[in-house]
Coordinates of C-alpha atoms in Angstrom, one line a residue:
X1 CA -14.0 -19.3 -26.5
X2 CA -11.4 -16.7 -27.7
X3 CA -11.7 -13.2 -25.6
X4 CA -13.8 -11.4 -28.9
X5 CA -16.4 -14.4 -27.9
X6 CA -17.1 -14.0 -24.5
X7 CA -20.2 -11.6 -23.4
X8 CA -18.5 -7.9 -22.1
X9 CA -18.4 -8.3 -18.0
X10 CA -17.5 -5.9 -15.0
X11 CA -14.0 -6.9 -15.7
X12 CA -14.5 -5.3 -19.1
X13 CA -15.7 -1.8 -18.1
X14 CA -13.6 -1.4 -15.5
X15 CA -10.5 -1.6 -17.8
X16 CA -12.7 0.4 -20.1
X17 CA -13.0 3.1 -17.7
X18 CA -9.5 2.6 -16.1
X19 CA -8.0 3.2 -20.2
X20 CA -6.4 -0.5 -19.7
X21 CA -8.9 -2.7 -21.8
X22 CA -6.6 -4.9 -24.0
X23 CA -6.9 -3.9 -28.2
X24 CA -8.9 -7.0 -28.6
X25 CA -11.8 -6.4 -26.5
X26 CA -12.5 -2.5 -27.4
X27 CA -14.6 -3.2 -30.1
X28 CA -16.9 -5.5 -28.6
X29 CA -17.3 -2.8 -25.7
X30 CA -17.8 0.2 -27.9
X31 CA -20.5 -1.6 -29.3
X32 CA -21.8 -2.6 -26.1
X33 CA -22.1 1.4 -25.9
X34 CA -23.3 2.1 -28.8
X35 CA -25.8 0.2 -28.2
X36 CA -26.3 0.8 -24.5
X37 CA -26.3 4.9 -24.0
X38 CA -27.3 4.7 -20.2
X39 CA -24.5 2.4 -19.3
X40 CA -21.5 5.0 -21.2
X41 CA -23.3 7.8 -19.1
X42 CA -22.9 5.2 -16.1
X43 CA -19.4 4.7 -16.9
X44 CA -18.3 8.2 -17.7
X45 CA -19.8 9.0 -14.1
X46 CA -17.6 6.4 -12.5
X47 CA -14.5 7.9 -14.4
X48 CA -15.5 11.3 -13.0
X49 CA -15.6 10.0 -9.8
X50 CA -12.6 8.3 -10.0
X51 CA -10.7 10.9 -11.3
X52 CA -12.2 13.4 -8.4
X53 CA -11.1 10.4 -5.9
X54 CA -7.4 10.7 -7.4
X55 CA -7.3 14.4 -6.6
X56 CA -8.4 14.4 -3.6
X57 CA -6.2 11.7 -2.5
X58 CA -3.3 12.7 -4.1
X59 CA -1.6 14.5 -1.6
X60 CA -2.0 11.2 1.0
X61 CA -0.2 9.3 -1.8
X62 CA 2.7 11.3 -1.8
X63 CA 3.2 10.9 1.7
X64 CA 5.9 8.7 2.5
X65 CA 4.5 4.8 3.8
X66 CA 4.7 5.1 7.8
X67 CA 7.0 2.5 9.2
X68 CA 4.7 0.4 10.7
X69 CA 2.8 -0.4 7.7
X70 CA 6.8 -1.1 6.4
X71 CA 6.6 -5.2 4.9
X72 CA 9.9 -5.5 7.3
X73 CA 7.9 -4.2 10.6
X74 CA 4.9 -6.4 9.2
X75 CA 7.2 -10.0 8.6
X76 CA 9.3 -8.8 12.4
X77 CA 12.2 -8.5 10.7

């Protein structure tokens, strides 16, 4: 089964809405879409949200990564 054979899965979408589904797979999800208009409005939703999530969190991922949670402190080292 090459990957324009297989049915479109979770994995699918969420690389769909993440903007990291590979070339090969777009078409078969755009017409998964197409055909499907409640799941896009599902999806755009979940990019909405995800993009809200990043700004909200943005400002606790530019803080620098507190020493104990350091992979040295974690081995012992």
């Amino acid at each position: 089964m090459t990957p324009s054979d297989r049915p479109v899965g979770e994995d699918d979408l969420t690389a769909h809405i993440d903007g990291r589904l590979p070339p090969e797979r777009r078409e078969q999800v755009a017409a998964l879409l197409r055909e499907r208009p409640d799941l896009e409005a599902d999806l755009m939703r979940d990019r909405q949200l995800r993009e809200e999530l990043r700004e909200r969190l943005a400002p606790l991922a530019r803080e620098p990564i507190p020493n104990r949670l350091r992979v040295a402190m974690l081995r012992g080292e």
